[in-house]
Every structure is written in C-alpha cells, then in structure tokens.
mmCIF file of C-alpha atoms in Angstrom:
data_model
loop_
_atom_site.group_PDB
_atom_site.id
_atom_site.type_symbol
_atom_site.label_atom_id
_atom_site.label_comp_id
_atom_site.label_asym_id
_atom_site.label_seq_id
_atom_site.Cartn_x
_atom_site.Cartn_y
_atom_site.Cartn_z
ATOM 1 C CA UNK A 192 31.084 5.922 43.801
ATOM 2 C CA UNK A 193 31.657 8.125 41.153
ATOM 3 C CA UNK A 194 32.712 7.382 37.462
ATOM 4 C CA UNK A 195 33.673 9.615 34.146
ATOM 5 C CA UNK A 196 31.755 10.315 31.264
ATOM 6 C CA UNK A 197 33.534 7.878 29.414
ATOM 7 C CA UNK A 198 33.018 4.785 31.799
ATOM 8 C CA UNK A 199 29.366 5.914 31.946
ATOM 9 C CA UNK A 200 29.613 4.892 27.502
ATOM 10 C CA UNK A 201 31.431 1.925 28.523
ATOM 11 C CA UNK A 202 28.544 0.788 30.842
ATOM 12 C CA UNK A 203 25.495 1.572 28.909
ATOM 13 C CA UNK A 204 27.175 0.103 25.528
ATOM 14 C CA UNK A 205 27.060 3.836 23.854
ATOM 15 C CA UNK A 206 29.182 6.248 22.459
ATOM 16 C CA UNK A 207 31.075 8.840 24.479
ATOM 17 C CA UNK A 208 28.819 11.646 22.020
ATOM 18 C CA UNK A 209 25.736 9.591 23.171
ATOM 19 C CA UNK A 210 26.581 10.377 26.967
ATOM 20 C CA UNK A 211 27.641 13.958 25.647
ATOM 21 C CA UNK A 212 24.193 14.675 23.777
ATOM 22 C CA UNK A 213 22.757 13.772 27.212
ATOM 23 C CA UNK A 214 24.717 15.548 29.245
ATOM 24 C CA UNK A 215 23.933 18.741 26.885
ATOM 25 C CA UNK A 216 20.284 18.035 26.879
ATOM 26 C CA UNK A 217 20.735 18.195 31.018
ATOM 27 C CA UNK A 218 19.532 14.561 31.338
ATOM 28 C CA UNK A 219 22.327 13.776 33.441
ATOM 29 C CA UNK A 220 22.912 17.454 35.502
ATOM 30 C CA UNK A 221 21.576 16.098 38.828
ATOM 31 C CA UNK A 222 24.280 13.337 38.912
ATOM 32 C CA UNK A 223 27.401 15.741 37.475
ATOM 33 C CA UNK A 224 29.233 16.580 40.893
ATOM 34 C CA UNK A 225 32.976 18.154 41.264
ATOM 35 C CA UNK A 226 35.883 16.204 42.467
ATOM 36 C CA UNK A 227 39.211 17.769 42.814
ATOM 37 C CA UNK A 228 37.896 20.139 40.565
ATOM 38 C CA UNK A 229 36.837 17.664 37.788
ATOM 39 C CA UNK A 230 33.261 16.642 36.742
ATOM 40 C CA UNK A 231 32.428 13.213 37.518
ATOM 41 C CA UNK A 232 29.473 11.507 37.616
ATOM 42 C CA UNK A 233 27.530 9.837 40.495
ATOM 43 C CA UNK A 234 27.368 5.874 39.257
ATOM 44 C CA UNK A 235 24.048 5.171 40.995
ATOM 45 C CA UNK A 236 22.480 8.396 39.925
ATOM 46 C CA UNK A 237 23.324 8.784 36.368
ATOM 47 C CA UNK A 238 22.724 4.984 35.926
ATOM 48 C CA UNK A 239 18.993 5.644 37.189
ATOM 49 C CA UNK A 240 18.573 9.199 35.072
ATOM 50 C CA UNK A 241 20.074 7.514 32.011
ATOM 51 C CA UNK A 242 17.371 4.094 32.179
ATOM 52 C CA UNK A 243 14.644 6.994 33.146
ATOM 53 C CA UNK A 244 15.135 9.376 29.983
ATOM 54 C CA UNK A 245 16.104 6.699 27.417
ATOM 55 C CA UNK A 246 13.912 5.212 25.133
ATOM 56 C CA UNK A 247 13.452 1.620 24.877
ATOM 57 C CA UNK A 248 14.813 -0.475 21.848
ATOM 58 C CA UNK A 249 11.861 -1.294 19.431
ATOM 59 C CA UNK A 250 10.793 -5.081 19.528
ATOM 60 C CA UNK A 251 11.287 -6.686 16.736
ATOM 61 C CA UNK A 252 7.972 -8.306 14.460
ATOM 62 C CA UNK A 253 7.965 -11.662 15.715
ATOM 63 C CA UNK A 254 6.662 -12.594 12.155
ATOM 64 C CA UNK A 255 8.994 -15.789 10.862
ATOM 65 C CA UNK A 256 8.464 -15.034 7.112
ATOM 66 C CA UNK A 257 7.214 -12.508 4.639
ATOM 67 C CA UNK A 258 4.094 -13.862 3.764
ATOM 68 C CA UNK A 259 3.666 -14.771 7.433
ATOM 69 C CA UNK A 260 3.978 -10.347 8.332
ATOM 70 C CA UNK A 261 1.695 -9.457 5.121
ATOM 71 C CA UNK A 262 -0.884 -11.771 6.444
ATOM 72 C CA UNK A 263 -0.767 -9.845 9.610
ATOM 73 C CA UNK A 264 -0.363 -6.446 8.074
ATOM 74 C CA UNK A 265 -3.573 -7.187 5.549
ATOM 75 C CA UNK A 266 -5.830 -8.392 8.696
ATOM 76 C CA UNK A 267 -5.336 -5.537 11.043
ATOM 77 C CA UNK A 268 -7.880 -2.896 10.859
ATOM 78 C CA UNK A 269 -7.456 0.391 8.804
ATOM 79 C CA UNK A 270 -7.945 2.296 12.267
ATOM 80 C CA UNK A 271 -5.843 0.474 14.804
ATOM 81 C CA UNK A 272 -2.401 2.389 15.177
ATOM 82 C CA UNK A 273 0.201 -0.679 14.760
ATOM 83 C CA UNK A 274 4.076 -0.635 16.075
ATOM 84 C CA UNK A 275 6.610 1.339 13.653
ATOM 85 C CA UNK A 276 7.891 -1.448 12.057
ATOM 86 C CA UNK A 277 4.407 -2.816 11.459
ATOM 87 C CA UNK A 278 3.448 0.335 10.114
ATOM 88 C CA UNK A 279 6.679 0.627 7.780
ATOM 89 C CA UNK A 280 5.944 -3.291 6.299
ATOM 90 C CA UNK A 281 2.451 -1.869 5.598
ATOM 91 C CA UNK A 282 3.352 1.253 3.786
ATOM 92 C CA UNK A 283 6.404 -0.968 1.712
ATOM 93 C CA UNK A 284 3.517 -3.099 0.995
ATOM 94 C CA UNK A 285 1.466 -0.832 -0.114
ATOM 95 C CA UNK A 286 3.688 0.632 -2.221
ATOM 96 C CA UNK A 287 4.821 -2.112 -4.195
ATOM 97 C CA UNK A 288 1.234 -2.979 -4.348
ATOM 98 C CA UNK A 289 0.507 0.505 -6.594
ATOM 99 C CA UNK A 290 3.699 -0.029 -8.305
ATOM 100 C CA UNK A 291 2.216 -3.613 -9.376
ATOM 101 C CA UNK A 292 -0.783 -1.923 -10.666
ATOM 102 C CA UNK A 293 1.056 1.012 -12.418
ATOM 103 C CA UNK A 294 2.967 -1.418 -14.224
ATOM 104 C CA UNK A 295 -0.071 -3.653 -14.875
ATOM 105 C CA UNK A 296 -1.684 -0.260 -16.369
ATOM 106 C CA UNK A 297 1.416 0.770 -18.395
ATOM 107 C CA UNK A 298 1.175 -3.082 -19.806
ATOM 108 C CA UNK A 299 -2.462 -2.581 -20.681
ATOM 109 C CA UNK A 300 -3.136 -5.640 -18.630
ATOM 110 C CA UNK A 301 -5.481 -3.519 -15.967
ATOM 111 C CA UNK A 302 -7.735 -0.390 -16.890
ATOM 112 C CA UNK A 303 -9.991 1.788 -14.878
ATOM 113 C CA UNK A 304 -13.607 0.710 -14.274
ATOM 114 C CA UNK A 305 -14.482 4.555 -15.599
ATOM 115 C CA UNK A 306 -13.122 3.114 -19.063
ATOM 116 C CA UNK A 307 -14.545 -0.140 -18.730
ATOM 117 C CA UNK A 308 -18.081 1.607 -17.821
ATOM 118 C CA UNK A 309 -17.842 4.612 -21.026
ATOM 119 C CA UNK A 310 -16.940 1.498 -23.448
ATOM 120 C CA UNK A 311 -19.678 -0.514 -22.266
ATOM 121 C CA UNK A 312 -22.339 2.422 -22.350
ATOM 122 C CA UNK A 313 -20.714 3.011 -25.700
ATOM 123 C CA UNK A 314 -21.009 -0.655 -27.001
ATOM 124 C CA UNK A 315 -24.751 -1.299 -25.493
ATOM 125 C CA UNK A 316 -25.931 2.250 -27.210
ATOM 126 C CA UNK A 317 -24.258 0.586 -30.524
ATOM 127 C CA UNK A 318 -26.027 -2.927 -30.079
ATOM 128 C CA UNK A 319 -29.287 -1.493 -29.272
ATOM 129 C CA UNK A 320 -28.985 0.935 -32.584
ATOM 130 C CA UNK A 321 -28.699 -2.266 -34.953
ATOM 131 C CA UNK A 322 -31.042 -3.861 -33.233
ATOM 132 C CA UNK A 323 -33.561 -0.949 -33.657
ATOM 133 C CA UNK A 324 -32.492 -0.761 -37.657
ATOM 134 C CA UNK A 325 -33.045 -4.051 -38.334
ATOM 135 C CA UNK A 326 -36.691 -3.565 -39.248
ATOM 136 C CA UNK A 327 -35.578 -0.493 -41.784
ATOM 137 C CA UNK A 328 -33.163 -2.544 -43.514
ATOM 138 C CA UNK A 329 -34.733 -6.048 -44.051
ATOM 139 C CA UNK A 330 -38.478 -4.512 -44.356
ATOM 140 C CA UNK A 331 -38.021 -4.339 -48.041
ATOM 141 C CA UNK A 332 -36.843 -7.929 -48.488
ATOM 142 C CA UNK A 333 -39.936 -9.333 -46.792
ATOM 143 C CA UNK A 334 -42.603 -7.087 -48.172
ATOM 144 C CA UNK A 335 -42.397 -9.260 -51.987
ATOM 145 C CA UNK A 336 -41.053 -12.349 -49.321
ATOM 146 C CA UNK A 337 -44.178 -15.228 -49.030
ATOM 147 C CA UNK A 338 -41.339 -17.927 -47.708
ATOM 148 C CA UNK A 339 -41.094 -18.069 -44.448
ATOM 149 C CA UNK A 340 -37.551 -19.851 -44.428
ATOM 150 C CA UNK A 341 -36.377 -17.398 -46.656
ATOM 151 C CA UNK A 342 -37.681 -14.932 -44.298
ATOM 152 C CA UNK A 343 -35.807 -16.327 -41.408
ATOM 153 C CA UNK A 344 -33.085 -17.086 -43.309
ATOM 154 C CA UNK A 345 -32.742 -13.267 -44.264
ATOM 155 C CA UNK A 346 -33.151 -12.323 -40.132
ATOM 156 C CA UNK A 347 -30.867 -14.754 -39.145
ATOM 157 C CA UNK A 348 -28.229 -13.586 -41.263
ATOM 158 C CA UNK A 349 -28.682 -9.486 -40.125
ATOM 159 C CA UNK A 350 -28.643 -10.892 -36.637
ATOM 160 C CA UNK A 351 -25.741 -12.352 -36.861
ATOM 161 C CA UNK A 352 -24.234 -9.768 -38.803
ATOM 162 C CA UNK A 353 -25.213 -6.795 -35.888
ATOM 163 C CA UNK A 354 -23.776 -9.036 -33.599
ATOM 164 C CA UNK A 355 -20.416 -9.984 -35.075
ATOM 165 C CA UNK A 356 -19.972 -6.489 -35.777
ATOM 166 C CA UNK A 357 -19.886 -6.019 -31.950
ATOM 167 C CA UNK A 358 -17.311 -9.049 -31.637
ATOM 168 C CA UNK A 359 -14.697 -7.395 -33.715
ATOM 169 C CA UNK A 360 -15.105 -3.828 -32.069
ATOM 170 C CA UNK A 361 -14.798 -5.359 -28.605
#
C-alpha cells in the first residue's frame, strides 16, 4: 500500500517538515517509489525506517516532588552519568546552590575559611603578644608589692584586660 508524505505526518503524530527533514536526511529513500509519476511512499517500509532512525521520547523523572528529585540528585555519585533531565535538575540545583552562597557572601553572613584562617593567625599572634608583655608591664608594680592579694589583684586585672581587648576586636 502506498501513502503520501503527508499521511505518513498524520500517522506518526508529526509535522509534514518533520517527514520532510527526514526525507532530506535520506532516512526514508528506500521506501520513496514512483506512481503515475508521483512520489509516494511504501506504508510498511517507511513506517519501519521511520521507528528505526527516530529517537525515543525521554522518560520522564518519576520523582513525585522536588525535595523527593534533590534527594535523588544529592545521593547519586559524582561519576555515574545520570539521564538528561537528571543531569539538568542537578546543574539547576547546583546553581541556585552558588547563587545561595553568593548572596550569603554579599550579606556578610558566609566568608571564606582563607579569611577565617588569616584573622585567626592574626588574633592568636595578638593574644600570645599580651600574654608575653604581661611580665614587662606589671614587673614594676610587684617589685615594692609584699601583698599577695594585691599582687593578684593587679594580674587579674591585666588578664582580663589582654583578654577583653581580644573580645572587642573579634
């Protein structure tokens, strides 16, 4: 039996440029045959080329809500190669994910752990330099000193000091 280009859309639910890209691409040559002097199409044939050369629909994520597809996306391994839609939902995700932390960054909220690291180094160097001028600044209030409360009144209150001064610059 043989059919037109255009019944050949109606059947497969396409376009009559879908059959046309095909026919261009020479998908469907074997089945084109001439019938008083018009190109037709052999049904069976072009049927069978057209299922051979087309590629499937994607299935869809069977996922049944968002958190339900990050869930999956999060526990699949960095290395396995997922479906296309799997791998767009992990790339969106991903994305919004660095926009989160931009934002967080812009807001102050979040900073690097290089910063966190130089103002710790920087804040330990600065603790352990009052701490190692304590003795050069309350060595001259203990040498005429014979009370020992007053004593550890006098180191109680430079402690405190060196410390609070850390307080406020943190």
């Amino acid at each position: 039996m043989f059919i037109t280009f255009a019944d050949l859309a109606k059947l497969k639910s396409v376009s009559r440029s879908a059959v046309s890209q095909r026919r261009q691409t020479g998908i469907l040559k074997d089945a084109i045959v001439k019938v008083n002097g018009r190109e037709m199409l052999n049904k069976d044939l072009a049927l069978e080329l057209w299922d051979r050369n087309s590629v499937p629909a994607p299935t869809p994520i069977t996922a049944e809500t968002k958190k339900e597809l990050k869930k999956q996306v999060q526990e699949m391994p960095a290395d396995q190669i997922p479906d296309f839609n799997v791998s767009r939902a992990k790339n969106e995700f991903y994305k919004a994910e660095l926009a989160r932390i931009q934002v967080l960054q812009q807001k102050k909220e979040l900073i690097s752990a290089k910063e966190v690291e130089k103002k710790s180094f920087e804040l330990a160097v600065g603790i352990r330099e009052a701490f190692l001028t304590l003795p050069d600044r309350v060595s001259n209030l203990f040498a005429s000193e014979t009370d020992a409360t007053a004593i550890d009144g006098v180191l109680r209150k430079e402690i405190h000091s060196c410390l609070e001064s850390f307080v406020e610059a943190a």
